[in-house]
Amino acid sequence: MSARQVTLAEVAKQAGVSLATASRVLNGSTRQVSEDLSERVLRTAEELGYVPNASAQALARNSSSLVGLVVHDITDPYFSCIAAGVTRVAEAAGLSVVLGTTGRRPEREAELLSTLRAHRARAVVLAGSRTTDRAAQSRLAAEIDAFSEQGGRVACVSQAKLGTDTVVPGNRAGGRALARALTELGHKKFAVLGGPSELVVARDRLAGFKAGLADAGIAPPVVINGAFTRDGGYAAAMELLASKSRSTCVFAVTDVMAMGAMAALRERGVRIPEDISIAGFDDIPTLRDTVPALSTVRLPLEEMGEIAAGLVLDAGGDEARTVRVAGEVVLRASTAHN
Amino acid sequence: MSARQVTLAEVAKQAGVSLATASRVLNGSTRQVSEDLSERVLRTAEELGYVPNASAQALARNSSSLVGLVVHDITDPYFSCIAAGVTRVAEAAGLSVVLGTTGRRPEREAELLSTLRAHRARAVVLAGSRTTDRAAQSRLAAEIDAFSEQGGRVACVSQAKLGTDTVVPGNRAGGRALARALTELGHKKFAVLGGPSELVVARDRLAGFKAGLADAGIAPPVVINGAFTRDGGYAAAMELLASKSRSTCVFAVTDVMAMGAMAALRERGVRIPEDISIAGFDDIPTLRDTVPALSTVRLPLEEMGEIAAGLVLDAGGDEARTVRVAGEVVLRASTAHN
DNA sequence: ACAGCGCTGGAAAGCGCTTTCCCGCCACGC
DNA sequence: GCGTGGCGGGAAAGCGCTTTCCAGCGCTGT
C-alpha cells in the first residue's frame, strides 16, 4: 500500500527541487522554470501519482474550482436539462459542479448559497424559479450579496435578481404567442392550469397568455392554480373538470403539468384533442414522444444552462448582463381546430 | 462593504476567546466549553455572519464535506432519479454533492474520480453502467483503489466493482420475470432492443430475458443493439422493422429506448399493442403517463440512490456490502394478449 | 495537607499549497 | 571593471482552520 497521500513536498524532494519550483511547474504560474527541472518534476509527479489537494489549493489561492448549481428538483426534466448544460460547460472549463436541490422550499436556496460560500465556490447558477415570498427573498438577496462580495459570481436562470447575470426565457412573450396561436385555431374559451401563484415563472407565462387572449379579443381564461409538478397538473385538471367550465382549450404552464392534466382528462374519458385541446410550455425532450404529441412553447433548456454557466464563468464586467432566449410555439397533435 | 471574509480568528478576537475555543464551539468537538463562553462565541459568530471556510476545514481535518456522484447523463431520467435519491440523503447528512457527468465516455469516469480525489471527497457513488472495455476498466479500478486508499468510500449502483459497496437491481431476474409474464400473454416470437453490447446492465437484462424465454420453451429472440438512449431505441426499432421479423412482442432494455421504439413503430403505422406489444425496463416516473402506458419492470430508482448514498456514508465495516433491490414486473397497456 | 485527577482554556504546530521576497547568477552598458 | 537589470531558484510566510499539548484550577481521597 502506497502512502496515504502524495504531497507536493514529496514530489519536490524526490525530484530534488524546492517546493516553490514544483508548485510552479505543476500549475503553471507566471514564473518560468527551466526545461530540465520542469521535466524532472513532471516525471516524478507522474511516477508518484501526485494529485494536488484541491482544498489546500483553494485555501492558498482563496478560490476553489467549484461551481454551484441549485435547482428545485433534479428529477424534473426542466431542471435536469439545464443542469446538463451547466455541467457541460463547467466541466469543459475544468471545474466541478456541486449540485444543490431545494425540494421547492425557498429557504433552502439561501442555505445552499451559504454552503456554497463556505466552499468558496467560484460561481453559482440559480435555476430555481423566483418566489414572491418576501422573507425568503431578502434572505436570499443577503446571501447573494455576501457571495458576490466574497468574489463569487452568480447567475440566475429565469429570475432577474439584484445585479446578477441572468438568462431569461421569453415566458411572457411565449405565453402570449401561444395564446395567439391557439386563438387562431378557433378556440374561444380557455382555461389555464397555473403554477403556484408565488412563482414568477408561472405568473409570467400566465400573464403573457392572458395578454395574448386579450390581443385577440377573447375573454380571460379560467385559471386554476396547482403545484408545479405532474401531480399538480393532474389535480388542477380534475378541479377544472369538476368546475364544469366549458373551455375547449387548456394551457398548462409547464409540460410536466400538462402531462398530469392529460392523464386526468383521459381518466375522465375526455378525448384530446377532440374534446379538449391542451398545450404546455418548455418542450421537454423526454416528453416529445408522447401521444398525442404535446403542443408547447419550446425553450432551449440545455442551451440556457450553457449560457448561464458561460456568463458566470467568464469574468465579465461589473455590469449585470441579461441574455434573453426566445420561446418558439410548436403546435402538435394535442391541440386541434375548434 | 464588509470585510472580504469573516474568519474564525476575527470571531475569536471579537468574542474575547482563543482561536481554539472558538473552533470548539462552532463545530462541536469532543471538548466541552463553558456555557457563557460558548454563548458569547455563538452570538458574535452570528453577528459577524461567520461562515467557516470549507477548504480550510477540509485541509485541517483531511476530509471534506463533499460527496461525488458520477452519472452518464443527468438528462436521462434513470440517472436523474438516482441523483435525486443521492442528493437527498447527502444533503440530509450535511454534505454537498458534486455531480460529474461522463457523457457516456468510459474514460471520463476515471478522470472524474481523480478530480473527486483531489477534492478529498469523502465518498462517491458511481451510477454509470459498467462497460466491458478493458483499458477503461483497469484505469477506473486503479482510481477506485487510490480513492479508497486515501480514505474515501465508493459505492456503485448496478455494477459490482472491486470491493466496493454496491446496490444491484435485479436486472437479470427482472428480465426473466418479464419474459415469463410476456410469454404468459401468449407471445411466441420476441425481439429485443438491446443496449450497446459492452454495457453489463444491458447484457444482464437481455440475458435474464433470454433465460425467461427458455424457461417457457420459447425460441430465443432476435436482438438488435443500439445506443442506450431514446434515439438508440428509435434506430433499433427501425432496424427491426426493416428486418421483417415477425415478432409480436418487443422488449426494449430501457424505458427510454422503448419510448424511441414506440415513436418509430407509430411512425410506421404499427399499432401498439394491437400489432405489436412492447415492454421496457426501469419504470421511469416521468414516462408513466404515456399512452399506451408502457409495460415495464419497475425499479425503485430514487430509493436505489438513497441506498447507495446510505452505504457510502455510514462508515460500515471493511467488508464490501451488496444490497439487492428487486424489479417488479408491471404490465400495462403497451402489451396485449396474443 | 497534599498528591492526583478531571476539566476548561489557550498557545502553537501543523494540514498542503501559493506567492512574496530575496539571493545569486549572468549579460549588458557605461 | 563595476553597477544594473533581468532571470531562475529557494526560503519562508502565510491561507483559515483543527488538534495536540500544556497550564491552571477546583475537587476528591487518604
Short mmCIF file of N, CA, C and O in Angstrom, two decimals, chain B residues 42-153:
data_model
loop_
_atom_site.label_atom_id
_atom_site.label_comp_id
_atom_site.label_asym_id
_atom_site.label_seq_id
_atom_site.Cartn_x
_atom_site.Cartn_y
_atom_site.Cartn_z
N LEU B 42 -21.00 32.01 19.95
CA LEU B 42 -22.13 31.81 19.06
C LEU B 42 -22.73 33.15 18.63
O LEU B 42 -23.02 33.37 17.45
N ARG B 43 -22.88 33.99 19.61
CA ARG B 43 -23.50 35.27 19.32
C ARG B 43 -22.66 36.12 18.36
O ARG B 43 -23.16 36.62 17.36
N THR B 44 -21.37 36.24 18.66
CA THR B 44 -20.54 37.05 17.76
C THR B 44 -20.46 36.43 16.37
O THR B 44 -20.47 37.15 15.37
N ALA B 45 -20.41 35.13 16.32
CA ALA B 45 -20.37 34.48 15.01
C ALA B 45 -21.60 34.88 14.23
O ALA B 45 -21.53 35.25 13.06
N GLU B 46 -22.70 34.82 14.88
CA GLU B 46 -23.97 35.20 14.28
C GLU B 46 -23.93 36.65 13.78
O GLU B 46 -24.25 36.94 12.64
N GLU B 47 -23.50 37.51 14.70
CA GLU B 47 -23.45 38.94 14.37
C GLU B 47 -22.57 39.24 13.18
O GLU B 47 -22.92 40.02 12.30
N LEU B 48 -21.41 38.59 13.16
CA LEU B 48 -20.45 38.85 12.10
C LEU B 48 -20.80 38.11 10.82
O LEU B 48 -20.19 38.33 9.77
N GLY B 49 -21.76 37.23 10.89
CA GLY B 49 -22.12 36.46 9.71
C GLY B 49 -21.02 35.48 9.33
O GLY B 49 -20.71 35.27 8.17
N TYR B 50 -20.44 34.90 10.34
CA TYR B 50 -19.33 33.98 10.10
C TYR B 50 -19.78 32.72 9.37
O TYR B 50 -20.79 32.11 9.72
N VAL B 51 -19.03 32.36 8.34
CA VAL B 51 -19.24 31.09 7.66
C VAL B 51 -17.88 30.42 7.58
O VAL B 51 -16.93 31.01 7.08
N PRO B 52 -17.77 29.22 8.11
CA PRO B 52 -16.47 28.56 8.11
C PRO B 52 -15.96 28.36 6.68
O PRO B 52 -16.74 28.16 5.77
N ASN B 53 -14.69 28.42 6.52
CA ASN B 53 -14.08 28.18 5.22
C ASN B 53 -13.92 26.68 5.03
O ASN B 53 -13.06 26.05 5.64
N ALA B 54 -14.76 26.14 4.17
CA ALA B 54 -14.79 24.69 4.00
C ALA B 54 -13.44 24.13 3.55
O ALA B 54 -13.05 23.04 3.96
N SER B 55 -12.73 24.88 2.74
CA SER B 55 -11.44 24.39 2.27
C SER B 55 -10.47 24.26 3.43
O SER B 55 -9.74 23.28 3.55
N ALA B 56 -10.47 25.27 4.26
CA ALA B 56 -9.57 25.25 5.40
C ALA B 56 -9.92 24.08 6.31
O ALA B 56 -9.04 23.36 6.79
N GLN B 57 -11.19 23.91 6.54
CA GLN B 57 -11.60 22.79 7.39
C GLN B 57 -11.18 21.47 6.78
O GLN B 57 -10.65 20.59 7.45
N ALA B 58 -11.43 21.36 5.49
CA ALA B 58 -11.08 20.13 4.81
C ALA B 58 -9.59 19.87 4.95
O ALA B 58 -9.16 18.74 5.22
N LEU B 59 -8.83 20.91 4.78
CA LEU B 59 -7.38 20.76 4.86
C LEU B 59 -6.95 20.33 6.26
O LEU B 59 -6.19 19.39 6.43
N ALA B 60 -7.47 21.02 7.23
CA ALA B 60 -7.08 20.72 8.61
C ALA B 60 -7.55 19.34 9.04
O ALA B 60 -6.84 18.62 9.74
N ARG B 61 -8.72 18.99 8.62
CA ARG B 61 -9.27 17.70 9.05
C ARG B 61 -8.86 16.57 8.11
O ARG B 61 -9.12 15.41 8.40
N ASN B 62 -8.33 16.95 6.99
CA ASN B 62 -8.03 16.00 5.94
C ASN B 62 -9.26 15.18 5.55
O ASN B 62 -9.22 13.96 5.51
N SER B 63 -10.33 15.84 5.31
CA SER B 63 -11.53 15.19 4.79
C SER B 63 -12.56 16.26 4.58
O SER B 63 -12.75 17.13 5.43
N SER B 64 -13.17 16.23 3.46
CA SER B 64 -14.08 17.31 3.12
C SER B 64 -15.53 16.92 3.33
O SER B 64 -15.84 15.82 3.76
N SER B 65 -16.40 17.82 3.02
CA SER B 65 -17.82 17.55 3.17
C SER B 65 -18.45 17.35 1.80
O SER B 65 -19.60 17.66 1.58
N LEU B 66 -17.64 16.83 0.90
CA LEU B 66 -18.11 16.62 -0.46
C LEU B 66 -18.39 15.14 -0.72
O LEU B 66 -17.64 14.27 -0.26
N VAL B 67 -19.43 14.90 -1.45
CA VAL B 67 -19.72 13.54 -1.90
C VAL B 67 -19.83 13.58 -3.42
O VAL B 67 -20.51 14.45 -3.96
N GLY B 68 -19.16 12.69 -4.06
CA GLY B 68 -19.21 12.68 -5.52
C GLY B 68 -20.38 11.85 -6.04
O GLY B 68 -20.83 10.91 -5.37
N LEU B 69 -20.84 12.22 -7.19
CA LEU B 69 -21.89 11.44 -7.85
C LEU B 69 -21.56 11.45 -9.33
O LEU B 69 -21.47 12.51 -9.94
N VAL B 70 -21.34 10.27 -9.86
CA VAL B 70 -20.95 10.20 -11.26
C VAL B 70 -22.04 9.51 -12.06
O VAL B 70 -22.42 8.38 -11.75
N VAL B 71 -22.56 10.19 -13.05
CA VAL B 71 -23.59 9.60 -13.91
C VAL B 71 -23.20 9.82 -15.36
O VAL B 71 -22.30 10.60 -15.66
N HIS B 72 -23.87 9.13 -16.25
CA HIS B 72 -23.56 9.29 -17.65
C HIS B 72 -24.19 10.55 -18.22
O HIS B 72 -23.56 11.30 -18.95
N ASP B 73 -25.43 10.76 -17.86
CA ASP B 73 -26.18 11.84 -18.48
C ASP B 73 -27.31 12.24 -17.54
O ASP B 73 -28.27 11.50 -17.39
N ILE B 74 -27.20 13.38 -16.96
CA ILE B 74 -28.16 13.79 -15.94
C ILE B 74 -29.54 14.02 -16.54
O ILE B 74 -30.55 14.04 -15.84
N THR B 75 -29.57 14.15 -17.82
CA THR B 75 -30.81 14.36 -18.54
C THR B 75 -31.65 13.09 -18.64
O THR B 75 -32.87 13.12 -18.76
N ASP B 76 -30.97 11.97 -18.57
CA ASP B 76 -31.66 10.69 -18.62
C ASP B 76 -32.38 10.47 -17.29
O ASP B 76 -31.76 10.49 -16.22
N PRO B 77 -33.68 10.26 -17.34
CA PRO B 77 -34.46 10.16 -16.10
C PRO B 77 -33.96 9.05 -15.18
O PRO B 77 -34.09 9.15 -13.97
N TYR B 78 -33.40 8.03 -15.76
CA TYR B 78 -32.84 6.96 -14.95
C TYR B 78 -31.82 7.54 -13.97
O TYR B 78 -31.88 7.31 -12.77
N PHE B 79 -30.93 8.34 -14.50
CA PHE B 79 -29.89 8.92 -13.66
C PHE B 79 -30.41 10.04 -12.79
O PHE B 79 -29.97 10.21 -11.66
N SER B 80 -31.32 10.82 -13.32
CA SER B 80 -31.76 11.95 -12.50
C SER B 80 -32.54 11.45 -11.28
O SER B 80 -32.48 12.07 -10.22
N CYS B 81 -33.21 10.33 -11.43
CA CYS B 81 -33.90 9.77 -10.27
C CYS B 81 -32.90 9.30 -9.23
O CYS B 81 -33.03 9.59 -8.03
N ILE B 82 -31.91 8.59 -9.69
CA ILE B 82 -30.88 8.14 -8.76
C ILE B 82 -30.23 9.34 -8.09
O ILE B 82 -30.01 9.37 -6.88
N ALA B 83 -29.95 10.34 -8.90
CA ALA B 83 -29.32 11.55 -8.38
C ALA B 83 -30.17 12.18 -7.29
O ALA B 83 -29.67 12.65 -6.27
N ALA B 84 -31.48 12.18 -7.51
CA ALA B 84 -32.36 12.77 -6.51
C ALA B 84 -32.22 12.03 -5.18
O ALA B 84 -32.12 12.65 -4.12
N GLY B 85 -32.18 10.70 -5.26
CA GLY B 85 -32.02 9.92 -4.04
C GLY B 85 -30.71 10.23 -3.35
O GLY B 85 -30.65 10.46 -2.14
N VAL B 86 -29.66 10.26 -4.12
CA VAL B 86 -28.34 10.51 -3.55
C VAL B 86 -28.27 11.88 -2.91
O VAL B 86 -27.84 12.02 -1.76
N THR B 87 -28.71 12.90 -3.63
CA THR B 87 -28.62 14.25 -3.06
C THR B 87 -29.48 14.36 -1.80
O THR B 87 -29.08 15.00 -0.85
N ARG B 88 -30.62 13.72 -1.82
CA ARG B 88 -31.47 13.83 -0.65
C ARG B 88 -30.74 13.37 0.60
O ARG B 88 -30.68 14.09 1.59
N VAL B 89 -30.16 12.19 0.55
CA VAL B 89 -29.52 11.72 1.79
C VAL B 89 -28.23 12.46 2.06
O VAL B 89 -27.89 12.71 3.21
N ALA B 90 -27.52 12.85 1.02
CA ALA B 90 -26.28 13.58 1.25
C ALA B 90 -26.59 14.92 1.93
O ALA B 90 -25.94 15.28 2.92
N GLU B 91 -27.57 15.62 1.41
CA GLU B 91 -27.88 16.91 2.00
C GLU B 91 -28.41 16.76 3.42
O GLU B 91 -28.11 17.58 4.29
N ALA B 92 -29.15 15.69 3.62
CA ALA B 92 -29.65 15.45 4.97
C ALA B 92 -28.49 15.23 5.93
O ALA B 92 -28.57 15.56 7.11
N ALA B 93 -27.40 14.71 5.40
CA ALA B 93 -26.24 14.45 6.25
C ALA B 93 -25.32 15.67 6.30
O ALA B 93 -24.22 15.60 6.85
N GLY B 94 -25.78 16.76 5.73
CA GLY B 94 -24.98 17.98 5.77
C GLY B 94 -23.82 17.99 4.79
O GLY B 94 -22.87 18.74 4.96
N LEU B 95 -23.91 17.16 3.78
CA LEU B 95 -22.82 17.12 2.81
C LEU B 95 -23.28 17.73 1.49
O LEU B 95 -24.47 17.81 1.21
N SER B 96 -22.31 18.12 0.69
CA SER B 96 -22.64 18.65 -0.62
C SER B 96 -22.27 17.62 -1.67
O SER B 96 -21.26 16.94 -1.54
N VAL B 97 -23.08 17.53 -2.70
CA VAL B 97 -22.74 16.55 -3.72
C VAL B 97 -22.20 17.23 -4.96
O VAL B 97 -22.75 18.22 -5.42
N VAL B 98 -21.09 16.70 -5.42
CA VAL B 98 -20.55 17.23 -6.66
C VAL B 98 -20.88 16.23 -7.75
O VAL B 98 -20.62 15.05 -7.66
N LEU B 99 -21.50 16.80 -8.77
CA LEU B 99 -22.04 15.99 -9.85
C LEU B 99 -21.08 15.94 -11.02
O LEU B 99 -20.66 16.97 -11.54
N GLY B 100 -20.75 14.74 -11.44
CA GLY B 100 -19.91 14.60 -12.63
C GLY B 100 -20.64 13.83 -13.69
O GLY B 100 -21.33 12.87 -13.38
N THR B 101 -20.52 14.28 -14.91
CA THR B 101 -21.18 13.55 -15.98
C THR B 101 -20.15 13.07 -16.99
O THR B 101 -19.23 13.80 -17.34
N THR B 102 -20.33 11.85 -17.41
CA THR B 102 -19.34 11.25 -18.30
C THR B 102 -19.70 11.41 -19.76
O THR B 102 -18.86 11.19 -20.62
N GLY B 103 -20.93 11.76 -20.04
CA GLY B 103 -21.35 11.81 -21.43
C GLY B 103 -21.20 10.44 -22.08
O GLY B 103 -20.98 10.34 -23.27
N ARG B 104 -21.30 9.41 -21.26
CA ARG B 104 -21.21 8.02 -21.71
C ARG B 104 -19.84 7.62 -22.23
O ARG B 104 -19.69 6.61 -22.91
N ARG B 105 -18.85 8.42 -21.92
CA ARG B 105 -17.50 8.01 -22.29
C ARG B 105 -16.83 7.37 -21.07
O ARG B 105 -16.65 8.04 -20.05
N PRO B 106 -16.49 6.11 -21.17
CA PRO B 106 -15.96 5.38 -20.03
C PRO B 106 -14.71 6.02 -19.42
O PRO B 106 -14.55 5.99 -18.20
N GLU B 107 -13.85 6.61 -20.23
CA GLU B 107 -12.62 7.19 -19.66
C GLU B 107 -12.93 8.30 -18.67
O GLU B 107 -12.21 8.50 -17.70
N ARG B 108 -14.00 9.03 -18.95
CA ARG B 108 -14.36 10.14 -18.08
C ARG B 108 -14.55 9.72 -16.63
O ARG B 108 -14.31 10.48 -15.72
N GLU B 109 -15.00 8.50 -16.47
CA GLU B 109 -15.28 8.02 -15.14
C GLU B 109 -14.03 8.09 -14.26
O GLU B 109 -14.06 8.60 -13.14
N ALA B 110 -12.94 7.63 -14.80
CA ALA B 110 -11.69 7.65 -14.06
C ALA B 110 -11.23 9.08 -13.82
O ALA B 110 -10.79 9.44 -12.72
N GLU B 111 -11.37 9.90 -14.83
CA GLU B 111 -10.97 11.30 -14.68
C GLU B 111 -11.74 11.96 -13.54
O GLU B 111 -11.17 12.64 -12.68
N LEU B 112 -13.04 11.74 -13.56
CA LEU B 112 -13.88 12.37 -12.54
C LEU B 112 -13.49 11.87 -11.16
O LEU B 112 -13.44 12.64 -10.20
N LEU B 113 -13.21 10.60 -11.08
CA LEU B 113 -12.83 10.04 -9.80
C LEU B 113 -11.55 10.71 -9.30
O LEU B 113 -11.40 10.99 -8.12
N SER B 114 -10.67 10.97 -10.23
CA SER B 114 -9.42 11.61 -9.86
C SER B 114 -9.68 13.02 -9.35
O SER B 114 -9.10 13.45 -8.34
N THR B 115 -10.53 13.74 -10.00
CA THR B 115 -10.91 15.08 -9.55
C THR B 115 -11.49 15.01 -8.15
O THR B 115 -11.14 15.79 -7.27
N LEU B 116 -12.36 14.06 -7.99
CA LEU B 116 -13.01 13.89 -6.69
C LEU B 116 -11.97 13.59 -5.61
O LEU B 116 -12.06 14.05 -4.49
N ARG B 117 -10.99 12.84 -6.01
CA ARG B 117 -9.92 12.52 -5.07
C ARG B 117 -9.17 13.79 -4.72
O ARG B 117 -8.79 14.02 -3.57
N ALA B 118 -8.93 14.61 -5.72
CA ALA B 118 -8.25 15.88 -5.48
C ALA B 118 -9.02 16.70 -4.45
O ALA B 118 -8.45 17.36 -3.61
N HIS B 119 -10.32 16.62 -4.53
CA HIS B 119 -11.15 17.37 -3.59
C HIS B 119 -11.29 16.67 -2.26
O HIS B 119 -12.00 17.13 -1.38
N ARG B 120 -10.67 15.56 -2.13
CA ARG B 120 -10.76 14.76 -0.91
C ARG B 120 -12.21 14.47 -0.57
O ARG B 120 -12.62 14.53 0.58
N ALA B 121 -12.98 14.18 -1.61
CA ALA B 121 -14.38 13.83 -1.38
C ALA B 121 -14.43 12.67 -0.41
O ALA B 121 -13.61 11.77 -0.46
N ARG B 122 -15.38 12.73 0.44
CA ARG B 122 -15.49 11.73 1.48
C ARG B 122 -15.99 10.41 0.91
O ARG B 122 -15.70 9.35 1.44
N ALA B 123 -16.74 10.52 -0.13
CA ALA B 123 -17.31 9.32 -0.73
C ALA B 123 -17.77 9.63 -2.14
O ALA B 123 -17.90 10.79 -2.51
N VAL B 124 -18.02 8.60 -2.89
CA VAL B 124 -18.53 8.82 -4.24
C VAL B 124 -19.43 7.66 -4.62
O VAL B 124 -19.17 6.52 -4.26
N VAL B 125 -20.51 7.99 -5.31
CA VAL B 125 -21.32 6.90 -5.84
C VAL B 125 -21.27 6.95 -7.35
O VAL B 125 -21.50 7.98 -7.97
N LEU B 126 -20.92 5.81 -7.88
CA LEU B 126 -20.77 5.63 -9.31
C LEU B 126 -22.05 5.03 -9.86
O LEU B 126 -22.34 3.87 -9.63
N ALA B 127 -22.77 5.84 -10.60
CA ALA B 127 -24.05 5.33 -11.09
C ALA B 127 -23.96 4.91 -12.55
O ALA B 127 -24.94 4.53 -13.15
N GLY B 128 -22.78 5.00 -13.10
CA GLY B 128 -22.63 4.63 -14.50
C GLY B 128 -22.75 3.14 -14.67
O GLY B 128 -22.48 2.38 -13.75
N SER B 129 -23.14 2.75 -15.84
CA SER B 129 -23.21 1.32 -16.09
C SER B 129 -21.80 0.85 -16.42
O SER B 129 -21.07 1.51 -17.12
N ARG B 130 -21.47 -0.28 -15.92
CA ARG B 130 -20.13 -0.79 -16.17
C ARG B 130 -19.96 -1.18 -17.63
O ARG B 130 -20.83 -1.77 -18.24
N THR B 131 -18.83 -0.86 -18.16
CA THR B 131 -18.58 -1.28 -19.53
C THR B 131 -17.62 -2.46 -19.48
O THR B 131 -17.09 -2.81 -18.44
N THR B 132 -17.42 -3.07 -20.62
CA THR B 132 -16.51 -4.21 -20.65
C THR B 132 -15.17 -3.81 -21.26
O THR B 132 -14.29 -4.63 -21.44
N ASP B 133 -15.03 -2.54 -21.56
CA ASP B 133 -13.77 -2.04 -22.11
C ASP B 133 -12.64 -2.25 -21.10
O ASP B 133 -12.62 -1.65 -20.03
N ARG B 134 -11.70 -3.07 -21.48
CA ARG B 134 -10.63 -3.44 -20.53
C ARG B 134 -9.82 -2.25 -20.03
O ARG B 134 -9.60 -2.10 -18.84
N ALA B 135 -9.36 -1.46 -20.94
CA ALA B 135 -8.48 -0.35 -20.57
C ALA B 135 -9.17 0.59 -19.59
O ALA B 135 -8.65 0.89 -18.52
N ALA B 136 -10.35 1.03 -19.97
CA ALA B 136 -11.09 1.94 -19.11
C ALA B 136 -11.34 1.28 -17.76
O ALA B 136 -11.20 1.91 -16.71
N GLN B 137 -11.66 0.01 -17.80
CA GLN B 137 -11.93 -0.72 -16.57
C GLN B 137 -10.75 -0.68 -15.61
O GLN B 137 -10.91 -0.41 -14.42
N SER B 138 -9.57 -0.93 -16.13
CA SER B 138 -8.45 -1.05 -15.22
C SER B 138 -8.00 0.32 -14.75
O SER B 138 -7.58 0.51 -13.61
N ARG B 139 -8.13 1.28 -15.61
CA ARG B 139 -7.83 2.66 -15.21
C ARG B 139 -8.78 3.04 -14.07
O ARG B 139 -8.36 3.60 -13.05
N LEU B 140 -10.03 2.70 -14.25
CA LEU B 140 -11.03 3.01 -13.24
C LEU B 140 -10.72 2.27 -11.94
O LEU B 140 -10.79 2.84 -10.84
N ALA B 141 -10.36 1.01 -12.10
CA ALA B 141 -10.04 0.21 -10.92
C ALA B 141 -8.92 0.87 -10.14
O ALA B 141 -8.97 0.98 -8.91
N ALA B 142 -7.93 1.34 -10.84
CA ALA B 142 -6.80 1.99 -10.19
C ALA B 142 -7.25 3.23 -9.44
O ALA B 142 -6.85 3.47 -8.30
N GLU B 143 -8.10 3.99 -10.07
CA GLU B 143 -8.59 5.21 -9.43
C GLU B 143 -9.42 4.87 -8.19
O GLU B 143 -9.34 5.56 -7.17
N ILE B 144 -10.22 3.84 -8.31
CA ILE B 144 -11.02 3.45 -7.16
C ILE B 144 -10.11 3.05 -6.00
O ILE B 144 -10.32 3.45 -4.86
N ASP B 145 -9.09 2.31 -6.34
CA ASP B 145 -8.10 1.92 -5.33
C ASP B 145 -7.51 3.14 -4.66
O ASP B 145 -7.51 3.26 -3.44
N ALA B 146 -7.02 4.04 -5.48
CA ALA B 146 -6.39 5.24 -4.97
C ALA B 146 -7.37 5.99 -4.08
O ALA B 146 -7.02 6.47 -3.01
N PHE B 147 -8.57 6.07 -4.54
CA PHE B 147 -9.58 6.81 -3.80
C PHE B 147 -9.83 6.18 -2.43
O PHE B 147 -9.87 6.88 -1.42
N SER B 148 -9.99 4.89 -2.41
CA SER B 148 -10.28 4.24 -1.12
C SER B 148 -9.07 4.32 -0.21
O SER B 148 -9.20 4.52 1.00
N GLU B 149 -7.91 4.15 -0.81
CA GLU B 149 -6.70 4.16 -0.01
C GLU B 149 -6.54 5.50 0.69
O GLU B 149 -6.01 5.59 1.78
N GLN B 150 -7.03 6.51 0.04
CA GLN B 150 -6.94 7.85 0.58
C GLN B 150 -8.04 8.08 1.61
O GLN B 150 -8.19 9.15 2.17
N GLY B 151 -8.83 7.05 1.83
CA GLY B 151 -9.82 7.16 2.90
C GLY B 151 -11.24 7.40 2.42
O GLY B 151 -12.16 7.55 3.24
N GLY B 152 -11.44 7.46 1.12
CA GLY B 152 -12.79 7.68 0.62
C GLY B 152 -13.52 6.37 0.41
O GLY B 152 -12.90 5.34 0.21
N ARG B 153 -14.80 6.44 0.48
CA ARG B 153 -15.59 5.24 0.23
C ARG B 153 -16.24 5.36 -1.13
O ARG B 153 -16.58 6.44 -1.56
#
